[in-house]
Amino acid sequence: MSQSNSAAGAQSGKIQWVPLESSPDAMNRVIHRLGVDASVGFSDVLGLDEELLTMVAQPVNALVFLFPLTDKFEEDRKQEATSSSNSVSPKVWFMHQTIGNACGTMAIFHAMANNQQDLPISGEMAAFFERTKDMTPEERAADLEKDNAVAEAHKEGAAEGQTAAPKPGEDVNHHYAAFACVDSHLYELDGRLPAPINHGPSADVLKDGARVIRQRIQSFADDSLAFSVISLGPSSDDDDY
C-alpha cells in the first residue's frame, strides 16, 4: 500500500491544522503523547488479500483507511450513512469534524474511542473521552476545537512525516476514515459524514474491514490513485516518546 499526504479539510470551520501523513509513526506520535500505553500502536497493512492479512499483528482493534476524495465517492458514502443511521448502536462513539485537515486525528479518535474497554488509555485522551462521553457528535467537535493538548499532539504527529508537510489549511485530496466493530457490527466512522455507516454483523474488524475497503477501492475507475490501510493493535514501535 502506498503512502500519501493525508486528510481533507472539514466541510467548514475556521480552525485549520496541518494534515497528518499516512504513517504509523505519525499516528503513534499522536496517541502516545496523549496517554495511550506504548504497548499499543498503529502498523502498516501491506495488502488486503488473505495471505498479507495474516501478517498483521493480532489482535486488530481497528483499521484506518486513507483514500482520495471525489465528489461521487463522498456523495455515495453520505447516502449510505443517511440510510443506515437508524441502525447505529447507541454504543458507537462518533464525532463530527469541524477542524480543517484534522481527519487523521479524527480517525485516530474514532478508532481508540470505540475500543476503550480493550485498550490502555490514560492521560489527555482518557480525559477527553470521559469529558465528552455523554455529548452529541457536534458537542464533541466543539470541545475538540478548544483542546490544546490534542492540537499540540496532532502538530507533533504532522511533523513526524517523511515528506514535507503542507501548510495549515492547504487543500489536499486524501481523507481518512476508521473502521471498528461495536456491538457485533462493523462501522465506518468519518466525521465528515452525518452518521456512522453500519456495514452489518461482524466479529472480525480486520477480515470484514478489509472486505469493505476492497469494495471501496474497486469503486474507483482510476487504478493509479493512492490508498493506504493502517491497523491499530499491538505496538511494533520501540521509540521513546
PDB file of C-alpha atoms in Angstrom:
ATOM      1  CA  MET A   1       0.000   0.000   0.000  1.00  0.00           C
ATOM      2  CA  SER A   2       1.421   3.371  -0.960  1.00  0.00           C
ATOM      3  CA  GLN A   3       1.571   6.254   1.437  1.00  0.00           C
ATOM      4  CA  SER A   4       0.410   9.760   0.747  1.00  0.00           C
ATOM      5  CA  ASN A   5      -0.092  13.062   2.447  1.00  0.00           C
ATOM      6  CA  SER A   6      -3.361  12.814   4.253  1.00  0.00           C
ATOM      7  CA  ALA A   7      -6.540  14.464   5.221  1.00  0.00           C
ATOM      8  CA  ALA A   8      -9.067  16.625   3.552  1.00  0.00           C
ATOM      9  CA  GLY A   9     -10.278  19.741   5.308  1.00  0.00           C
ATOM     10  CA  ALA A  10     -13.551  19.881   7.142  1.00  0.00           C
ATOM     11  CA  GLN A  11     -16.655  20.958   5.268  1.00  0.00           C
ATOM     12  CA  SER A  12     -16.400  24.291   7.056  1.00  0.00           C
ATOM     13  CA  GLY A  13     -14.614  25.772  10.022  1.00  0.00           C
ATOM     14  CA  LYS A  14     -12.161  28.489  10.887  1.00  0.00           C
ATOM     15  CA  ILE A  15      -9.591  26.265  12.585  1.00  0.00           C
ATOM     16  CA  GLN A  16      -7.090  24.629  10.234  1.00  0.00           C
ATOM     17  CA  TRP A  17      -4.454  22.036  11.137  1.00  0.00           C
ATOM     18  CA  VAL A  18      -1.512  20.667   9.195  1.00  0.00           C
ATOM     19  CA  PRO A  19      -2.513  17.360   7.543  1.00  0.00           C
ATOM     20  CA  LEU A  20      -1.298  14.149   9.161  1.00  0.00           C
ATOM     21  CA  GLU A  21       0.720  11.896   6.875  1.00  0.00           C
ATOM     22  CA  SER A  22      -0.430   8.331   6.296  1.00  0.00           C
ATOM     23  CA  SER A  23       2.270   6.926   8.535  1.00  0.00           C
ATOM     24  CA  PRO A  24       2.107   4.694  11.614  1.00  0.00           C
ATOM     25  CA  ASP A  25       4.930   6.755  13.130  1.00  0.00           C
ATOM     26  CA  ALA A  26       2.874   9.937  12.830  1.00  0.00           C
ATOM     27  CA  MET A  27      -0.197   8.312  14.344  1.00  0.00           C
ATOM     28  CA  ASN A  28       1.791   6.709  17.142  1.00  0.00           C
ATOM     29  CA  ARG A  29       3.310  10.068  17.997  1.00  0.00           C
ATOM     30  CA  VAL A  30      -0.221  11.436  18.486  1.00  0.00           C
ATOM     31  CA  ILE A  31      -1.622   8.627  20.642  1.00  0.00           C
ATOM     32  CA  HIS A  32       1.442   8.158  22.827  1.00  0.00           C
ATOM     33  CA  ARG A  33       1.662  11.885  23.503  1.00  0.00           C
ATOM     34  CA  LEU A  34      -1.986  11.820  24.576  1.00  0.00           C
ATOM     35  CA  GLY A  35      -1.606   8.977  27.056  1.00  0.00           C
ATOM     36  CA  VAL A  36      -2.017   5.671  25.210  1.00  0.00           C
ATOM     37  CA  ASP A  37       0.331   2.991  26.525  1.00  0.00           C
ATOM     38  CA  ALA A  38       3.348   2.227  24.319  1.00  0.00           C
ATOM     39  CA  SER A  39       2.217  -1.412  24.007  1.00  0.00           C
ATOM     40  CA  VAL A  40      -0.490  -0.171  21.614  1.00  0.00           C
ATOM     41  CA  GLY A  41       0.251   1.290  18.223  1.00  0.00           C
ATOM     42  CA  PHE A  42      -0.544   1.652  14.543  1.00  0.00           C
ATOM     43  CA  SER A  43       1.111  -0.508  11.859  1.00  0.00           C
ATOM     44  CA  ASP A  44       1.005  -0.633   8.066  1.00  0.00           C
ATOM     45  CA  VAL A  45      -1.255  -3.196   6.406  1.00  0.00           C
ATOM     46  CA  LEU A  46       0.792  -4.270   3.409  1.00  0.00           C
ATOM     47  CA  GLY A  47      -2.126  -5.587   1.374  1.00  0.00           C
ATOM     48  CA  LEU A  48      -5.714  -6.710   1.564  1.00  0.00           C
ATOM     49  CA  ASP A  49      -5.523 -10.278   0.242  1.00  0.00           C
ATOM     50  CA  GLU A  50      -5.802 -13.121   2.742  1.00  0.00           C
ATOM     51  CA  GLU A  51      -2.106 -14.017   2.748  1.00  0.00           C
ATOM     52  CA  LEU A  52      -0.988 -10.483   3.568  1.00  0.00           C
ATOM     53  CA  LEU A  53      -3.705 -10.053   6.186  1.00  0.00           C
ATOM     54  CA  THR A  54      -2.233 -12.996   8.124  1.00  0.00           C
ATOM     55  CA  MET A  55       0.932 -10.902   8.598  1.00  0.00           C
ATOM     56  CA  VAL A  56      -0.895  -8.164  10.520  1.00  0.00           C
ATOM     57  CA  ALA A  57      -0.181  -8.214  14.278  1.00  0.00           C
ATOM     58  CA  GLN A  58      -3.119  -9.534  16.283  1.00  0.00           C
ATOM     59  CA  PRO A  59      -5.476  -8.662  17.797  1.00  0.00           C
ATOM     60  CA  VAL A  60      -6.561  -5.888  15.460  1.00  0.00           C
ATOM     61  CA  ASN A  61      -8.769  -3.323  17.213  1.00  0.00           C
ATOM     62  CA  ALA A  62      -9.472  -1.022  14.276  1.00  0.00           C
ATOM     63  CA  LEU A  63      -8.432  -0.053  10.760  1.00  0.00           C
ATOM     64  CA  VAL A  64      -7.706   3.388   9.334  1.00  0.00           C
ATOM     65  CA  PHE A  65      -8.300   3.839   5.607  1.00  0.00           C
ATOM     66  CA  LEU A  66      -6.769   6.650   3.532  1.00  0.00           C
ATOM     67  CA  PHE A  67      -8.458   7.306   0.200  1.00  0.00           C
ATOM     68  CA  PRO A  68      -8.758  10.019  -2.454  1.00  0.00           C
ATOM     69  CA  LEU A  69     -11.740  12.322  -2.140  1.00  0.00           C
ATOM     70  CA  THR A  70     -14.032  12.614  -5.137  1.00  0.00           C
ATOM     71  CA  ASP A  71     -17.452  14.222  -5.277  1.00  0.00           C
ATOM     72  CA  LYS A  72     -19.159  10.987  -6.298  1.00  0.00           C
ATOM     73  CA  PHE A  73     -17.448   8.854  -3.663  1.00  0.00           C
ATOM     74  CA  GLU A  74     -18.304  11.296  -0.911  1.00  0.00           C
ATOM     75  CA  GLU A  75     -21.920  11.615  -2.041  1.00  0.00           C
ATOM     76  CA  ASP A  76     -22.312   7.827  -2.196  1.00  0.00           C
ATOM     77  CA  ARG A  77     -20.983   7.474   1.350  1.00  0.00           C
ATOM     78  CA  LYS A  78     -23.229  10.259   2.639  1.00  0.00           C
ATOM     79  CA  GLN A  79     -26.224   8.396   1.237  1.00  0.00           C
ATOM     80  CA  GLU A  80     -25.027   5.192   2.927  1.00  0.00           C
ATOM     81  CA  ALA A  81     -24.629   6.999   6.237  1.00  0.00           C
ATOM     82  CA  THR A  82     -28.085   8.525   5.987  1.00  0.00           C
ATOM     83  CA  SER A  83     -29.745   5.229   5.095  1.00  0.00           C
ATOM     84  CA  SER A  84     -28.021   3.307   7.909  1.00  0.00           C
ATOM     85  CA  SER A  85     -28.376   5.991  10.604  1.00  0.00           C
ATOM     86  CA  ASN A  86     -31.358   4.238  12.219  1.00  0.00           C
ATOM     87  CA  SER A  87     -29.350   1.036  12.649  1.00  0.00           C
ATOM     88  CA  VAL A  88     -26.423   2.564  14.553  1.00  0.00           C
ATOM     89  CA  SER A  89     -25.904   1.136  18.038  1.00  0.00           C
ATOM     90  CA  PRO A  90     -26.026   3.690  20.877  1.00  0.00           C
ATOM     91  CA  LYS A  91     -22.692   2.214  21.983  1.00  0.00           C
ATOM     92  CA  VAL A  92     -20.918   3.694  18.940  1.00  0.00           C
ATOM     93  CA  TRP A  93     -18.762   6.725  19.784  1.00  0.00           C
ATOM     94  CA  PHE A  94     -18.913   9.305  16.984  1.00  0.00           C
ATOM     95  CA  MET A  95     -17.703  12.885  16.495  1.00  0.00           C
ATOM     96  CA  HIS A  96     -18.211  15.348  13.657  1.00  0.00           C
ATOM     97  CA  GLN A  97     -15.230  17.062  12.024  1.00  0.00           C
ATOM     98  CA  THR A  98     -15.201  20.844  12.189  1.00  0.00           C
ATOM     99  CA  ILE A  99     -11.420  21.417  12.048  1.00  0.00           C
ATOM    100  CA  GLY A 100      -9.828  21.577   8.635  1.00  0.00           C
ATOM    101  CA  ASN A 101      -7.255  18.877   7.842  1.00  0.00           C
ATOM    102  CA  ALA A 102      -7.968  17.113  11.147  1.00  0.00           C
ATOM    103  CA  CYS A 103      -9.278  13.878   9.642  1.00  0.00           C
ATOM    104  CA  GLY A 104      -6.148  11.891  10.553  1.00  0.00           C
ATOM    105  CA  THR A 105      -6.607  12.614  14.246  1.00  0.00           C
ATOM    106  CA  MET A 106     -10.379  12.191  13.847  1.00  0.00           C
ATOM    107  CA  ALA A 107      -9.790   8.652  12.559  1.00  0.00           C
ATOM    108  CA  ILE A 108      -7.422   8.000  15.469  1.00  0.00           C
ATOM    109  CA  PHE A 109     -10.032   9.150  17.987  1.00  0.00           C
ATOM    110  CA  HIS A 110     -12.776   7.060  16.366  1.00  0.00           C
ATOM    111  CA  ALA A 111     -10.505   4.003  16.397  1.00  0.00           C
ATOM    112  CA  MET A 112      -9.470   4.487  20.013  1.00  0.00           C
ATOM    113  CA  ALA A 113     -12.828   5.578  21.445  1.00  0.00           C
ATOM    114  CA  ASN A 114     -14.663   2.571  20.065  1.00  0.00           C
ATOM    115  CA  ASN A 115     -12.134   0.245  21.715  1.00  0.00           C
ATOM    116  CA  GLN A 116     -11.794   1.945  25.099  1.00  0.00           C
ATOM    117  CA  GLN A 117     -12.698  -1.202  27.021  1.00  0.00           C
ATOM    118  CA  ASP A 118      -9.826  -3.145  25.406  1.00  0.00           C
ATOM    119  CA  LEU A 119      -7.016  -0.584  25.289  1.00  0.00           C
ATOM    120  CA  PRO A 120      -4.802   1.005  27.971  1.00  0.00           C
ATOM    121  CA  ILE A 121      -5.726   4.676  27.576  1.00  0.00           C
ATOM    122  CA  SER A 122      -4.842   7.334  30.134  1.00  0.00           C
ATOM    123  CA  GLY A 123      -3.716  10.949  30.167  1.00  0.00           C
ATOM    124  CA  GLU A 124      -5.254  13.582  27.909  1.00  0.00           C
ATOM    125  CA  MET A 125      -7.032  11.105  25.646  1.00  0.00           C
ATOM    126  CA  ALA A 126      -8.757   9.382  28.563  1.00  0.00           C
ATOM    127  CA  ALA A 127      -9.731  12.794  29.939  1.00  0.00           C
ATOM    128  CA  PHE A 128     -11.248  13.807  26.603  1.00  0.00           C
ATOM    129  CA  PHE A 129     -13.277  10.604  26.355  1.00  0.00           C
ATOM    130  CA  GLU A 130     -14.505  10.949  29.923  1.00  0.00           C
ATOM    131  CA  ARG A 131     -15.396  14.607  29.490  1.00  0.00           C
ATOM    132  CA  THR A 132     -17.307  14.033  26.240  1.00  0.00           C
ATOM    133  CA  LYS A 133     -18.882  10.623  26.896  1.00  0.00           C
ATOM    134  CA  ASP A 134     -22.429  11.999  27.154  1.00  0.00           C
ATOM    135  CA  MET A 135     -22.047  14.664  24.471  1.00  0.00           C
ATOM    136  CA  THR A 136     -23.510  14.693  20.972  1.00  0.00           C
ATOM    137  CA  PRO A 137     -21.180  14.410  17.944  1.00  0.00           C
ATOM    138  CA  GLU A 138     -21.500  18.166  17.452  1.00  0.00           C
ATOM    139  CA  GLU A 139     -20.675  18.930  21.088  1.00  0.00           C
ATOM    140  CA  ARG A 140     -17.614  16.681  20.957  1.00  0.00           C
ATOM    141  CA  ALA A 141     -16.397  18.536  17.885  1.00  0.00           C
ATOM    142  CA  ALA A 142     -16.798  21.872  19.668  1.00  0.00           C
ATOM    143  CA  ASP A 143     -14.890  20.534  22.667  1.00  0.00           C
ATOM    144  CA  LEU A 144     -12.063  19.318  20.433  1.00  0.00           C
ATOM    145  CA  GLU A 145     -11.707  22.778  18.925  1.00  0.00           C
ATOM    146  CA  LYS A 146     -10.729  24.062  22.393  1.00  0.00           C
ATOM    147  CA  ASP A 147      -8.428  21.175  23.353  1.00  0.00           C
ATOM    148  CA  ASN A 148      -4.866  22.490  23.166  1.00  0.00           C
ATOM    149  CA  ALA A 149      -3.326  19.153  24.203  1.00  0.00           C
ATOM    150  CA  VAL A 150      -4.849  17.364  21.214  1.00  0.00           C
ATOM    151  CA  ALA A 151      -3.871  20.201  18.880  1.00  0.00           C
ATOM    152  CA  GLU A 152      -0.260  20.008  20.056  1.00  0.00           C
ATOM    153  CA  ALA A 153      -0.194  16.209  19.739  1.00  0.00           C
ATOM    154  CA  HIS A 154      -1.556  16.470  16.196  1.00  0.00           C
ATOM    155  CA  LYS A 155       1.074  19.107  15.389  1.00  0.00           C
ATOM    156  CA  GLU A 156       3.846  16.796  16.602  1.00  0.00           C
ATOM    157  CA  GLY A 157       2.390  13.916  14.592  1.00  0.00           C
ATOM    158  CA  ALA A 158       2.237  16.051  11.445  1.00  0.00           C
ATOM    159  CA  ALA A 159       5.916  16.912  11.896  1.00  0.00           C
ATOM    160  CA  GLU A 160       6.748  13.191  12.085  1.00  0.00           C
ATOM    161  CA  GLY A 161       6.034  12.561   8.374  1.00  0.00           C
ATOM    162  CA  GLN A 162       8.629  11.518   5.841  1.00  0.00           C
ATOM    163  CA  THR A 163       7.565  14.163   3.334  1.00  0.00           C
ATOM    164  CA  ALA A 164       7.303  17.929   3.697  1.00  0.00           C
ATOM    165  CA  ALA A 165       4.031  18.763   5.429  1.00  0.00           C
ATOM    166  CA  PRO A 166       1.545  21.072   3.691  1.00  0.00           C
ATOM    167  CA  LYS A 167       0.689  24.356   5.334  1.00  0.00           C
ATOM    168  CA  PRO A 168      -2.365  24.599   7.613  1.00  0.00           C
ATOM    169  CA  GLY A 169      -5.498  24.937   5.507  1.00  0.00           C
ATOM    170  CA  GLU A 170      -3.781  23.864   2.289  1.00  0.00           C
ATOM    171  CA  ASP A 171      -6.061  21.785   0.081  1.00  0.00           C
ATOM    172  CA  VAL A 172      -5.123  18.116  -0.113  1.00  0.00           C
ATOM    173  CA  ASN A 173      -7.104  15.437  -1.864  1.00  0.00           C
ATOM    174  CA  HIS A 174      -6.969  12.482   0.527  1.00  0.00           C
ATOM    175  CA  HIS A 175      -9.083  11.709   3.553  1.00  0.00           C
ATOM    176  CA  TYR A 176      -9.161   9.245   6.482  1.00  0.00           C
ATOM    177  CA  ALA A 177     -11.933   7.042   7.844  1.00  0.00           C
ATOM    178  CA  ALA A 178     -11.798   4.474  10.650  1.00  0.00           C
ATOM    179  CA  PHE A 179     -13.371   1.013  10.863  1.00  0.00           C
ATOM    180  CA  ALA A 180     -14.244  -0.577  14.216  1.00  0.00           C
ATOM    181  CA  CYS A 181     -16.517  -3.319  15.496  1.00  0.00           C
ATOM    182  CA  VAL A 182     -19.081  -2.203  18.078  1.00  0.00           C
ATOM    183  CA  ASP A 183     -21.946  -4.276  19.439  1.00  0.00           C
ATOM    184  CA  SER A 184     -21.065  -7.078  16.976  1.00  0.00           C
ATOM    185  CA  HIS A 185     -21.337  -4.836  13.909  1.00  0.00           C
ATOM    186  CA  LEU A 186     -18.723  -3.240  11.661  1.00  0.00           C
ATOM    187  CA  TYR A 187     -18.870   0.546  11.472  1.00  0.00           C
ATOM    188  CA  GLU A 188     -17.206   3.038   9.158  1.00  0.00           C
ATOM    189  CA  LEU A 189     -16.540   6.252  11.088  1.00  0.00           C
ATOM    190  CA  ASP A 190     -15.878   9.528   9.319  1.00  0.00           C
ATOM    191  CA  GLY A 191     -16.585  12.914  10.878  1.00  0.00           C
ATOM    192  CA  ARG A 192     -17.456  14.451   7.503  1.00  0.00           C
ATOM    193  CA  LEU A 193     -20.453  12.110   7.254  1.00  0.00           C
ATOM    194  CA  PRO A 194     -23.759  12.741   9.027  1.00  0.00           C
ATOM    195  CA  ALA A 195     -23.557   9.415  10.910  1.00  0.00           C
ATOM    196  CA  PRO A 196     -21.511   6.199  11.110  1.00  0.00           C
ATOM    197  CA  ILE A 197     -22.102   3.631   8.362  1.00  0.00           C
ATOM    198  CA  ASN A 198     -23.243   0.230   9.629  1.00  0.00           C
ATOM    199  CA  HIS A 199     -21.706  -2.458   7.397  1.00  0.00           C
ATOM    200  CA  GLY A 200     -23.505  -5.315   9.115  1.00  0.00           C
ATOM    201  CA  PRO A 201     -22.704  -8.079  11.620  1.00  0.00           C
ATOM    202  CA  SER A 202     -19.028  -8.674  12.305  1.00  0.00           C
ATOM    203  CA  ALA A 203     -16.702 -10.078  14.924  1.00  0.00           C
ATOM    204  CA  ASP A 204     -13.501  -9.532  12.898  1.00  0.00           C
ATOM    205  CA  VAL A 205     -12.633  -5.941  12.037  1.00  0.00           C
ATOM    206  CA  LEU A 206      -9.569  -6.976  10.007  1.00  0.00           C
ATOM    207  CA  LYS A 207     -11.312  -9.501   7.772  1.00  0.00           C
ATOM    208  CA  ASP A 208     -14.577  -7.627   7.316  1.00  0.00           C
ATOM    209  CA  GLY A 209     -12.980  -4.188   7.232  1.00  0.00           C
ATOM    210  CA  ALA A 210     -10.593  -5.368   4.511  1.00  0.00           C
ATOM    211  CA  ARG A 211     -13.564  -6.705   2.517  1.00  0.00           C
ATOM    212  CA  VAL A 212     -15.354  -3.333   2.663  1.00  0.00           C
ATOM    213  CA  ILE A 213     -12.166  -1.428   1.857  1.00  0.00           C
ATOM    214  CA  ARG A 214     -11.523  -3.669  -1.174  1.00  0.00           C
ATOM    215  CA  GLN A 215     -15.012  -2.820  -2.387  1.00  0.00           C
ATOM    216  CA  ARG A 216     -14.349   0.866  -1.789  1.00  0.00           C
ATOM    217  CA  ILE A 217     -11.139   0.745  -3.820  1.00  0.00           C
ATOM    218  CA  GLN A 218     -12.786  -1.194  -6.657  1.00  0.00           C
ATOM    219  CA  SER A 219     -15.404   1.549  -6.971  1.00  0.00           C
ATOM    220  CA  PHE A 220     -12.712   3.884  -8.298  1.00  0.00           C
ATOM    221  CA  ALA A 221     -12.172   3.569 -12.036  1.00  0.00           C
ATOM    222  CA  ASP A 222      -8.653   5.014 -11.835  1.00  0.00           C
ATOM    223  CA  ASP A 223      -6.263   2.335 -10.528  1.00  0.00           C
ATOM    224  CA  SER A 224      -3.401   4.830 -10.317  1.00  0.00           C
ATOM    225  CA  LEU A 225      -4.891   6.512  -7.243  1.00  0.00           C
ATOM    226  CA  ALA A 226      -3.159   6.119  -3.883  1.00  0.00           C
ATOM    227  CA  PHE A 227      -4.751   4.264  -0.965  1.00  0.00           C
ATOM    228  CA  SER A 228      -3.365   3.001   2.319  1.00  0.00           C
ATOM    229  CA  VAL A 229      -4.595   0.963   5.276  1.00  0.00           C
ATOM    230  CA  ILE A 230      -3.189   1.064   8.812  1.00  0.00           C
ATOM    231  CA  SER A 231      -4.142  -1.240  11.683  1.00  0.00           C
ATOM    232  CA  LEU A 232      -4.484  -0.467  15.387  1.00  0.00           C
ATOM    233  CA  GLY A 233      -3.198  -3.213  17.651  1.00  0.00           C
ATOM    234  CA  PRO A 234      -0.023  -4.402  19.400  1.00  0.00           C
ATOM    235  CA  SER A 235       2.766  -1.867  19.005  1.00  0.00           C
ATOM    236  CA  SER A 236       5.849  -2.538  16.923  1.00  0.00           C
ATOM    237  CA  ASP A 237       7.254   0.893  17.733  1.00  0.00           C
ATOM    238  CA  ASP A 238      10.011   0.978  20.323  1.00  0.00           C
ATOM    239  CA  ASP A 239      10.685   4.718  20.106  1.00  0.00           C
ATOM    240  CA  ASP A 240      10.699   6.563  23.387  1.00  0.00           C
ATOM    241  CA  TYR A 241       8.261   9.466  23.122  1.00  0.00           C
TER     242      TYR A 241
END
